[in-house]
Amino acid sequence: MAIDNFVLSLCLILLFGRVLGEAFKRLQLPAVVGEILAGILIGPSLLGWIAPHETLAVMAELGVILLLFSIGCETSIKHLFQAGNSAAGVALLGIALPAVVIGLVCLLYLDLPGFTALYLGCALTATSIGISVRVMAQAKQSQSQEGHIILGAAVIDDIAGVILLSLLFNFASSGEVGLIPSGLLILKIVGFLLLAPPMARLLLYLFRAVKPKEEETGYEAIVTMILICLFAWLAHALHAPALLGGFAVGLALSRQFISPLNRYLQNPFAFTHEMEVESKPLVDIFAPIFFVYVGISLDLSQIDLGWSGLLTLLMLSLLAIITKMMAGLRVPGHLRTKAIVGSAMVPRGEVGLVFAEMGLQMGIISPKLFTELVLIIAITTIAGPLLLKWTLAKDDK
């Protein structure tokens, strides 16, 4: 992308994302929805000012990495583990129901080939971490019990989505699924999640020790970006989502970080707090780029506007929403708690889009199915925050 196109695209993304995000906040609606609609407005679907591009996609991924970093800064590892059983139950139910129900409907009702039907079902299993946690953070609920369950379930969902995509890719390429490579992939991802936060914490002590004596503005922000980029690269090298690297660094900065090393090393609260403060403007700039780019990635002009096409689209979208909402039933407690968690699992977001793109490139799904799949992802991505906002409001009352 030429520099003039890049800077103009970035200008429009930030401007329209901010304006529509603020407008939706004033209407007591999630800013995320406004930012996604901003992308639809300036993208190929309506005005056509910006087209999806690899450069913008990289910036969008950096935005969601930084967003997960900010969430990690406020997250307690102890509370995350306490929510582990409920989070795992929600995640597994939220994976099984869409894969089975939507896969069977595509196979029996739409008469699609078996592998294509399975691929469509699996493409709608992963929950977008960024979208739901952003809504919870704006509602000041990210550190509630529901918030920890949602975060844990979304992380498991995202990891499962990557593993499923790898398995389906191997099967489409070679006609068989390698159990040993799949097991090694799972072990590497789990090992990264367990070891990365303590490793990042140790590096924090090193950077604090070599901090210049004189006041150097920007030192903490630079250190933060170094750690985020390093651990995002490590996560990607281990075939895990790069955003888990940002989350691991955030956990290392958290005031509620727990480790056996705490009894030997003094907590660097002043330094980590300064790192959070210095990096906040970066999060505020880059995080909305991700949500606007989700809208830009959609081309609604490819929709089949016939009755049959619209009914199929409506049916699959409702199934995609209902099967994820039902995952909230796994949470103990009141019906409203179940509804909050279920609503947060609805948005598909980035992992679903990766599934769609890979399926199109490998010839598993046709261009028509690709458009329908992307539109279903778009509907869930917009419907999820609205449902979550509504359930949170009901919970407050």
Short mmCIF file of N, CA, C and O in Angstrom, two decimals, residues 129-228:
data_model
loop_
_atom_site.label_atom_id
_atom_site.label_comp_id
_atom_site.label_asym_id
_atom_site.label_seq_id
_atom_site.Cartn_x
_atom_site.Cartn_y
_atom_site.Cartn_z
N ILE A 129 -12.51 -12.59 21.39
CA ILE A 129 -12.14 -12.11 22.74
C ILE A 129 -12.30 -10.60 22.82
O ILE A 129 -12.91 -10.06 23.73
N GLY A 130 -11.76 -9.92 21.82
CA GLY A 130 -11.68 -8.46 21.88
C GLY A 130 -13.01 -7.77 22.04
O GLY A 130 -13.15 -6.83 22.82
N ILE A 131 -14.01 -8.24 21.30
CA ILE A 131 -15.30 -7.54 21.29
C ILE A 131 -15.99 -7.63 22.65
O ILE A 131 -16.41 -6.62 23.22
N SER A 132 -16.10 -8.83 23.19
CA SER A 132 -16.83 -9.00 24.44
C SER A 132 -16.12 -8.34 25.63
O SER A 132 -16.76 -7.69 26.46
N VAL A 133 -14.79 -8.51 25.69
CA VAL A 133 -14.09 -7.93 26.85
C VAL A 133 -14.11 -6.41 26.78
O VAL A 133 -14.10 -5.73 27.80
N ARG A 134 -14.17 -5.84 25.56
CA ARG A 134 -14.25 -4.37 25.44
C ARG A 134 -15.58 -3.88 26.00
O ARG A 134 -15.64 -2.89 26.72
N VAL A 135 -16.67 -4.58 25.68
CA VAL A 135 -17.98 -4.19 26.20
C VAL A 135 -18.02 -4.33 27.71
O VAL A 135 -18.52 -3.46 28.42
N MET A 136 -17.46 -5.43 28.24
CA MET A 136 -17.43 -5.64 29.69
C MET A 136 -16.59 -4.56 30.37
O MET A 136 -16.96 -4.06 31.44
N ALA A 137 -15.47 -4.18 29.75
CA ALA A 137 -14.61 -3.15 30.34
C ALA A 137 -15.31 -1.81 30.36
O ALA A 137 -15.23 -1.07 31.35
N GLN A 138 -16.04 -1.47 29.29
CA GLN A 138 -16.76 -0.19 29.25
C GLN A 138 -17.89 -0.16 30.27
O GLN A 138 -18.24 0.90 30.77
N ALA A 139 -18.45 -1.34 30.57
CA ALA A 139 -19.50 -1.42 31.59
C ALA A 139 -18.92 -1.61 32.99
O ALA A 139 -19.68 -1.79 33.95
N LYS A 140 -17.56 -1.57 33.09
CA LYS A 140 -16.86 -1.75 34.38
C LYS A 140 -17.23 -3.08 35.03
O LYS A 140 -17.41 -3.17 36.24
N GLN A 141 -17.33 -4.12 34.19
CA GLN A 141 -17.68 -5.46 34.68
C GLN A 141 -16.60 -6.49 34.35
O GLN A 141 -16.81 -7.67 34.56
N SER A 142 -15.45 -6.02 33.84
CA SER A 142 -14.45 -6.99 33.39
C SER A 142 -13.84 -7.78 34.55
O SER A 142 -13.33 -8.89 34.35
N GLN A 143 -13.87 -7.22 35.76
CA GLN A 143 -13.30 -7.92 36.91
C GLN A 143 -14.36 -8.60 37.79
O GLN A 143 -14.05 -9.04 38.89
N SER A 144 -15.58 -8.67 37.29
CA SER A 144 -16.63 -9.40 38.00
C SER A 144 -16.44 -10.90 37.76
O SER A 144 -15.62 -11.32 36.93
N GLN A 145 -17.20 -11.71 38.49
CA GLN A 145 -17.12 -13.16 38.30
C GLN A 145 -17.49 -13.54 36.87
O GLN A 145 -16.83 -14.37 36.23
N GLU A 146 -18.54 -12.88 36.35
CA GLU A 146 -18.94 -13.14 34.97
C GLU A 146 -17.83 -12.75 34.00
O GLU A 146 -17.58 -13.43 33.00
N GLY A 147 -17.15 -11.61 34.31
CA GLY A 147 -16.07 -11.15 33.45
C GLY A 147 -14.94 -12.15 33.35
O GLY A 147 -14.39 -12.38 32.27
N HIS A 148 -14.59 -12.76 34.49
CA HIS A 148 -13.51 -13.75 34.47
C HIS A 148 -13.93 -15.02 33.73
O HIS A 148 -13.13 -15.62 33.01
N ILE A 149 -15.18 -15.43 33.89
CA ILE A 149 -15.67 -16.61 33.15
C ILE A 149 -15.65 -16.33 31.65
O ILE A 149 -15.20 -17.16 30.85
N ILE A 150 -16.12 -15.13 31.26
CA ILE A 150 -16.14 -14.76 29.85
C ILE A 150 -14.74 -14.74 29.27
O ILE A 150 -14.48 -15.28 28.18
N LEU A 151 -13.81 -14.12 30.00
CA LEU A 151 -12.44 -14.03 29.51
C LEU A 151 -11.81 -15.41 29.36
O LEU A 151 -11.21 -15.73 28.33
N GLY A 152 -11.97 -16.25 30.40
CA GLY A 152 -11.41 -17.59 30.33
C GLY A 152 -12.02 -18.41 29.21
O GLY A 152 -11.30 -19.09 28.46
N ALA A 153 -13.35 -18.35 29.07
CA ALA A 153 -14.03 -19.11 28.01
C ALA A 153 -13.63 -18.62 26.63
O ALA A 153 -13.43 -19.41 25.71
N ALA A 154 -13.49 -17.29 26.48
CA ALA A 154 -13.12 -16.74 25.18
C ALA A 154 -11.69 -17.13 24.80
O ALA A 154 -11.41 -17.42 23.63
N VAL A 155 -10.78 -17.15 25.79
CA VAL A 155 -9.40 -17.58 25.52
C VAL A 155 -9.39 -19.05 25.08
O VAL A 155 -8.74 -19.41 24.09
N ILE A 156 -10.12 -19.91 25.81
CA ILE A 156 -10.20 -21.33 25.43
C ILE A 156 -10.81 -21.47 24.05
O ILE A 156 -10.34 -22.26 23.22
N ASP A 157 -11.88 -20.71 23.78
CA ASP A 157 -12.53 -20.74 22.47
C ASP A 157 -11.57 -20.37 21.35
O ASP A 157 -11.54 -21.01 20.30
N ASP A 158 -10.79 -19.31 21.59
CA ASP A 158 -9.86 -18.85 20.56
C ASP A 158 -8.78 -19.90 20.29
O ASP A 158 -8.42 -20.16 19.14
N ILE A 159 -8.26 -20.50 21.37
CA ILE A 159 -7.24 -21.53 21.21
C ILE A 159 -7.83 -22.74 20.48
O ILE A 159 -7.21 -23.30 19.56
N ALA A 160 -9.05 -23.14 20.89
CA ALA A 160 -9.71 -24.27 20.23
C ALA A 160 -9.95 -23.97 18.75
O ALA A 160 -9.84 -24.87 17.91
N GLY A 161 -10.29 -22.71 18.45
CA GLY A 161 -10.49 -22.33 17.06
C GLY A 161 -9.23 -22.51 16.24
O GLY A 161 -9.27 -23.01 15.10
N VAL A 162 -8.08 -22.11 16.80
CA VAL A 162 -6.79 -22.27 16.11
C VAL A 162 -6.49 -23.75 15.89
O VAL A 162 -6.04 -24.17 14.81
N ILE A 163 -6.74 -24.58 16.94
CA ILE A 163 -6.47 -26.01 16.83
C ILE A 163 -7.40 -26.65 15.79
O ILE A 163 -6.96 -27.45 14.95
N LEU A 164 -8.68 -26.29 15.82
CA LEU A 164 -9.63 -26.82 14.84
C LEU A 164 -9.22 -26.45 13.42
O LEU A 164 -9.28 -27.28 12.50
N LEU A 165 -8.82 -25.18 13.25
CA LEU A 165 -8.40 -24.72 11.93
C LEU A 165 -7.20 -25.52 11.43
O LEU A 165 -7.13 -25.91 10.26
N SER A 166 -6.24 -25.79 12.34
CA SER A 166 -5.06 -26.57 11.97
C SER A 166 -5.44 -27.99 11.57
O SER A 166 -4.93 -28.53 10.57
N LEU A 167 -6.35 -28.61 12.34
CA LEU A 167 -6.78 -29.97 12.04
C LEU A 167 -7.49 -30.05 10.68
O LEU A 167 -7.22 -30.93 9.86
N LEU A 168 -8.40 -29.08 10.45
CA LEU A 168 -9.14 -29.08 9.18
C LEU A 168 -8.21 -28.78 8.00
O LEU A 168 -8.38 -29.33 6.91
N PHE A 169 -7.24 -27.89 8.23
CA PHE A 169 -6.28 -27.57 7.17
C PHE A 169 -5.46 -28.81 6.81
O PHE A 169 -5.25 -29.12 5.63
N ASN A 170 -4.98 -29.54 7.83
CA ASN A 170 -4.21 -30.76 7.58
C ASN A 170 -5.04 -31.80 6.85
O ASN A 170 -4.56 -32.48 5.94
N PHE A 171 -6.31 -31.93 7.26
CA PHE A 171 -7.19 -32.92 6.64
C PHE A 171 -7.46 -32.55 5.18
O PHE A 171 -7.45 -33.41 4.29
N ALA A 172 -7.72 -31.26 4.91
CA ALA A 172 -7.98 -30.83 3.53
C ALA A 172 -6.74 -30.99 2.65
O ALA A 172 -6.86 -31.25 1.46
N SER A 173 -5.55 -30.85 3.25
CA SER A 173 -4.31 -30.94 2.47
C SER A 173 -3.88 -32.38 2.21
O SER A 173 -3.47 -32.73 1.11
N SER A 174 -3.99 -33.21 3.28
CA SER A 174 -3.44 -34.57 3.17
C SER A 174 -4.48 -35.66 3.26
O SER A 174 -4.17 -36.83 3.01
N GLY A 175 -5.71 -35.33 3.65
CA GLY A 175 -6.76 -36.33 3.76
C GLY A 175 -6.72 -37.10 5.07
O GLY A 175 -7.46 -38.08 5.24
N GLU A 176 -5.86 -36.69 6.01
CA GLU A 176 -5.78 -37.35 7.31
C GLU A 176 -5.43 -36.33 8.39
O GLU A 176 -4.91 -35.25 8.11
N VAL A 177 -5.75 -36.69 9.64
CA VAL A 177 -5.47 -35.82 10.78
C VAL A 177 -4.33 -36.43 11.59
O VAL A 177 -4.43 -37.58 12.04
N GLY A 178 -3.25 -35.66 11.76
CA GLY A 178 -2.11 -36.16 12.54
C GLY A 178 -2.34 -35.93 14.03
O GLY A 178 -2.40 -34.78 14.47
N LEU A 179 -2.46 -37.00 14.80
CA LEU A 179 -2.73 -36.87 16.23
C LEU A 179 -1.52 -36.34 16.98
O LEU A 179 -1.65 -35.53 17.91
N ILE A 180 -0.32 -36.77 16.60
CA ILE A 180 0.89 -36.31 17.30
C ILE A 180 1.13 -34.82 17.07
O ILE A 180 1.33 -34.07 18.04
N PRO A 181 1.09 -34.32 15.82
CA PRO A 181 1.24 -32.86 15.63
C PRO A 181 0.17 -32.06 16.36
O PRO A 181 0.46 -30.99 16.91
N SER A 182 -1.07 -32.58 16.38
CA SER A 182 -2.15 -31.87 17.06
C SER A 182 -1.91 -31.82 18.56
O SER A 182 -2.11 -30.79 19.22
N GLY A 183 -1.46 -32.95 19.13
CA GLY A 183 -1.16 -32.98 20.57
C GLY A 183 -0.02 -32.05 20.94
O GLY A 183 -0.07 -31.36 21.96
N LEU A 184 1.02 -32.02 20.09
CA LEU A 184 2.14 -31.11 20.34
C LEU A 184 1.71 -29.65 20.27
O LEU A 184 2.18 -28.81 21.06
N LEU A 185 0.81 -29.34 19.33
CA LEU A 185 0.30 -27.97 19.22
C LEU A 185 -0.42 -27.55 20.49
O LEU A 185 -0.20 -26.45 21.02
N ILE A 186 -1.27 -28.44 21.03
CA ILE A 186 -2.00 -28.14 22.27
C ILE A 186 -1.03 -27.93 23.43
O ILE A 186 -1.17 -26.99 24.22
N LEU A 187 -0.02 -28.81 23.53
CA LEU A 187 0.95 -28.69 24.62
C LEU A 187 1.73 -27.38 24.54
O LEU A 187 1.99 -26.73 25.56
N LYS A 188 2.10 -26.97 23.32
CA LYS A 188 2.87 -25.73 23.16
C LYS A 188 2.05 -24.52 23.58
O LYS A 188 2.55 -23.61 24.24
N ILE A 189 0.76 -24.52 23.21
CA ILE A 189 -0.09 -23.37 23.54
C ILE A 189 -0.32 -23.30 25.05
O ILE A 189 -0.22 -22.23 25.66
N VAL A 190 -0.62 -24.44 25.67
CA VAL A 190 -0.84 -24.47 27.12
C VAL A 190 0.44 -24.08 27.86
O VAL A 190 0.41 -23.32 28.83
N GLY A 191 1.58 -24.60 27.38
CA GLY A 191 2.85 -24.25 28.00
C GLY A 191 3.15 -22.76 27.91
O GLY A 191 3.64 -22.15 28.87
N PHE A 192 2.81 -22.16 26.78
CA PHE A 192 3.02 -20.72 26.63
C PHE A 192 2.17 -19.94 27.63
O PHE A 192 2.66 -19.01 28.28
N LEU A 193 0.91 -20.33 27.78
CA LEU A 193 0.02 -19.61 28.70
C LEU A 193 0.49 -19.72 30.15
O LEU A 193 0.31 -18.79 30.94
N LEU A 194 1.13 -20.85 30.51
CA LEU A 194 1.59 -21.04 31.88
C LEU A 194 2.92 -20.34 32.14
O LEU A 194 3.14 -19.81 33.23
N LEU A 195 3.80 -20.33 31.15
CA LEU A 195 5.18 -19.84 31.37
C LEU A 195 5.38 -18.39 30.97
O LEU A 195 6.27 -17.72 31.52
N ALA A 196 4.59 -17.88 30.03
CA ALA A 196 4.84 -16.52 29.53
C ALA A 196 4.69 -15.43 30.59
O ALA A 196 5.56 -14.55 30.68
N PRO A 197 3.61 -15.43 31.41
CA PRO A 197 3.51 -14.35 32.41
C PRO A 197 4.69 -14.30 33.39
O PRO A 197 5.22 -13.21 33.63
N PRO A 198 5.15 -15.44 33.98
CA PRO A 198 6.33 -15.35 34.86
C PRO A 198 7.59 -14.88 34.13
O PRO A 198 8.39 -14.12 34.69
N MET A 199 7.76 -15.31 32.85
CA MET A 199 8.92 -14.86 32.09
C MET A 199 8.87 -13.35 31.86
O MET A 199 9.87 -12.65 32.01
N ALA A 200 7.69 -12.85 31.51
CA ALA A 200 7.54 -11.40 31.30
C ALA A 200 7.78 -10.64 32.60
O ALA A 200 8.37 -9.56 32.61
N ARG A 201 7.34 -11.22 33.73
CA ARG A 201 7.54 -10.57 35.03
C ARG A 201 9.02 -10.45 35.35
O ARG A 201 9.48 -9.41 35.85
N LEU A 202 9.80 -11.50 35.07
CA LEU A 202 11.24 -11.44 35.32
C LEU A 202 11.90 -10.37 34.45
O LEU A 202 12.81 -9.67 34.90
N LEU A 203 11.46 -10.25 33.20
CA LEU A 203 12.02 -9.22 32.32
C LEU A 203 11.69 -7.82 32.83
O LEU A 203 12.46 -6.88 32.64
N LEU A 204 10.53 -7.69 33.51
CA LEU A 204 10.16 -6.39 34.10
C LEU A 204 11.21 -5.94 35.12
O LEU A 204 11.59 -4.77 35.16
N TYR A 205 11.65 -6.88 35.96
CA TYR A 205 12.66 -6.54 36.96
C TYR A 205 13.96 -6.11 36.28
O TYR A 205 14.65 -5.19 36.75
N LEU A 206 14.30 -6.77 35.18
CA LEU A 206 15.52 -6.41 34.45
C LEU A 206 15.42 -4.99 33.88
O LEU A 206 16.34 -4.19 34.04
N PHE A 207 14.30 -4.69 33.24
CA PHE A 207 14.13 -3.35 32.65
C PHE A 207 14.07 -2.27 33.74
O PHE A 207 14.54 -1.15 33.53
N ARG A 208 13.48 -2.62 34.88
CA ARG A 208 13.44 -1.65 35.97
C ARG A 208 14.85 -1.38 36.50
O ARG A 208 15.19 -0.24 36.84
N ALA A 209 15.68 -2.42 36.55
CA ALA A 209 17.03 -2.27 37.08
C ALA A 209 17.91 -1.39 36.19
O ALA A 209 18.79 -0.68 36.68
N VAL A 210 17.68 -1.44 34.87
CA VAL A 210 18.53 -0.66 33.95
C VAL A 210 17.87 0.66 33.54
O VAL A 210 18.37 1.34 32.64
N LYS A 211 16.80 1.03 34.23
CA LYS A 211 16.13 2.29 33.90
C LYS A 211 17.09 3.45 34.19
O LYS A 211 17.71 3.51 35.25
N PRO A 212 17.22 4.41 33.25
CA PRO A 212 18.11 5.56 33.48
C PRO A 212 17.72 6.34 34.72
O PRO A 212 16.53 6.43 35.07
N LYS A 213 18.72 6.89 35.41
CA LYS A 213 18.46 7.65 36.63
C LYS A 213 17.65 8.91 36.34
O LYS A 213 16.71 9.25 37.07
N GLU A 214 18.03 9.61 35.26
CA GLU A 214 17.31 10.85 34.94
C GLU A 214 15.90 10.50 34.43
O GLU A 214 15.65 9.41 33.95
N GLU A 215 15.02 11.47 34.57
CA GLU A 215 13.63 11.29 34.13
C GLU A 215 13.60 11.23 32.60
O GLU A 215 13.93 12.18 31.93
N GLU A 216 13.23 10.07 32.07
CA GLU A 216 13.13 9.92 30.61
C GLU A 216 11.70 9.59 30.27
O GLU A 216 11.24 8.48 30.50
N THR A 217 10.99 10.55 29.74
CA THR A 217 9.60 10.29 29.36
C THR A 217 9.59 9.31 28.20
O THR A 217 10.37 9.42 27.26
N GLY A 218 8.68 8.35 28.28
CA GLY A 218 8.55 7.38 27.20
C GLY A 218 9.27 6.07 27.45
O GLY A 218 9.05 5.10 26.72
N TYR A 219 10.13 6.00 28.49
CA TYR A 219 10.88 4.76 28.73
C TYR A 219 9.93 3.59 29.00
O TYR A 219 10.07 2.51 28.44
N GLU A 220 8.93 3.83 29.87
CA GLU A 220 8.00 2.75 30.23
C GLU A 220 7.17 2.31 29.03
O GLU A 220 6.87 1.12 28.86
N ALA A 221 6.75 3.27 28.18
CA ALA A 221 5.96 2.92 26.99
C ALA A 221 6.78 2.07 26.03
O ALA A 221 6.26 1.10 25.45
N ILE A 222 8.05 2.42 25.86
CA ILE A 222 8.92 1.65 24.97
C ILE A 222 9.12 0.24 25.51
O ILE A 222 9.04 -0.74 24.75
N VAL A 223 9.36 0.12 26.80
CA VAL A 223 9.53 -1.21 27.42
C VAL A 223 8.27 -2.04 27.24
O VAL A 223 8.33 -3.23 26.91
N THR A 224 7.11 -1.41 27.44
CA THR A 224 5.83 -2.12 27.27
C THR A 224 5.69 -2.67 25.86
O THR A 224 5.34 -3.85 25.67
N MET A 225 5.97 -1.84 24.85
CA MET A 225 5.83 -2.29 23.47
C MET A 225 6.86 -3.37 23.14
O MET A 225 6.56 -4.30 22.37
N ILE A 226 8.06 -3.26 23.70
CA ILE A 226 9.08 -4.30 23.47
C ILE A 226 8.56 -5.65 23.97
O ILE A 226 8.64 -6.67 23.27
N LEU A 227 8.03 -5.67 25.19
CA LEU A 227 7.54 -6.92 25.78
C LEU A 227 6.33 -7.45 25.02
O LEU A 227 6.24 -8.66 24.75
N ILE A 228 5.39 -6.56 24.67
CA ILE A 228 4.19 -7.00 23.94
C ILE A 228 4.58 -7.61 22.60
O ILE A 228 4.10 -8.70 22.23
#
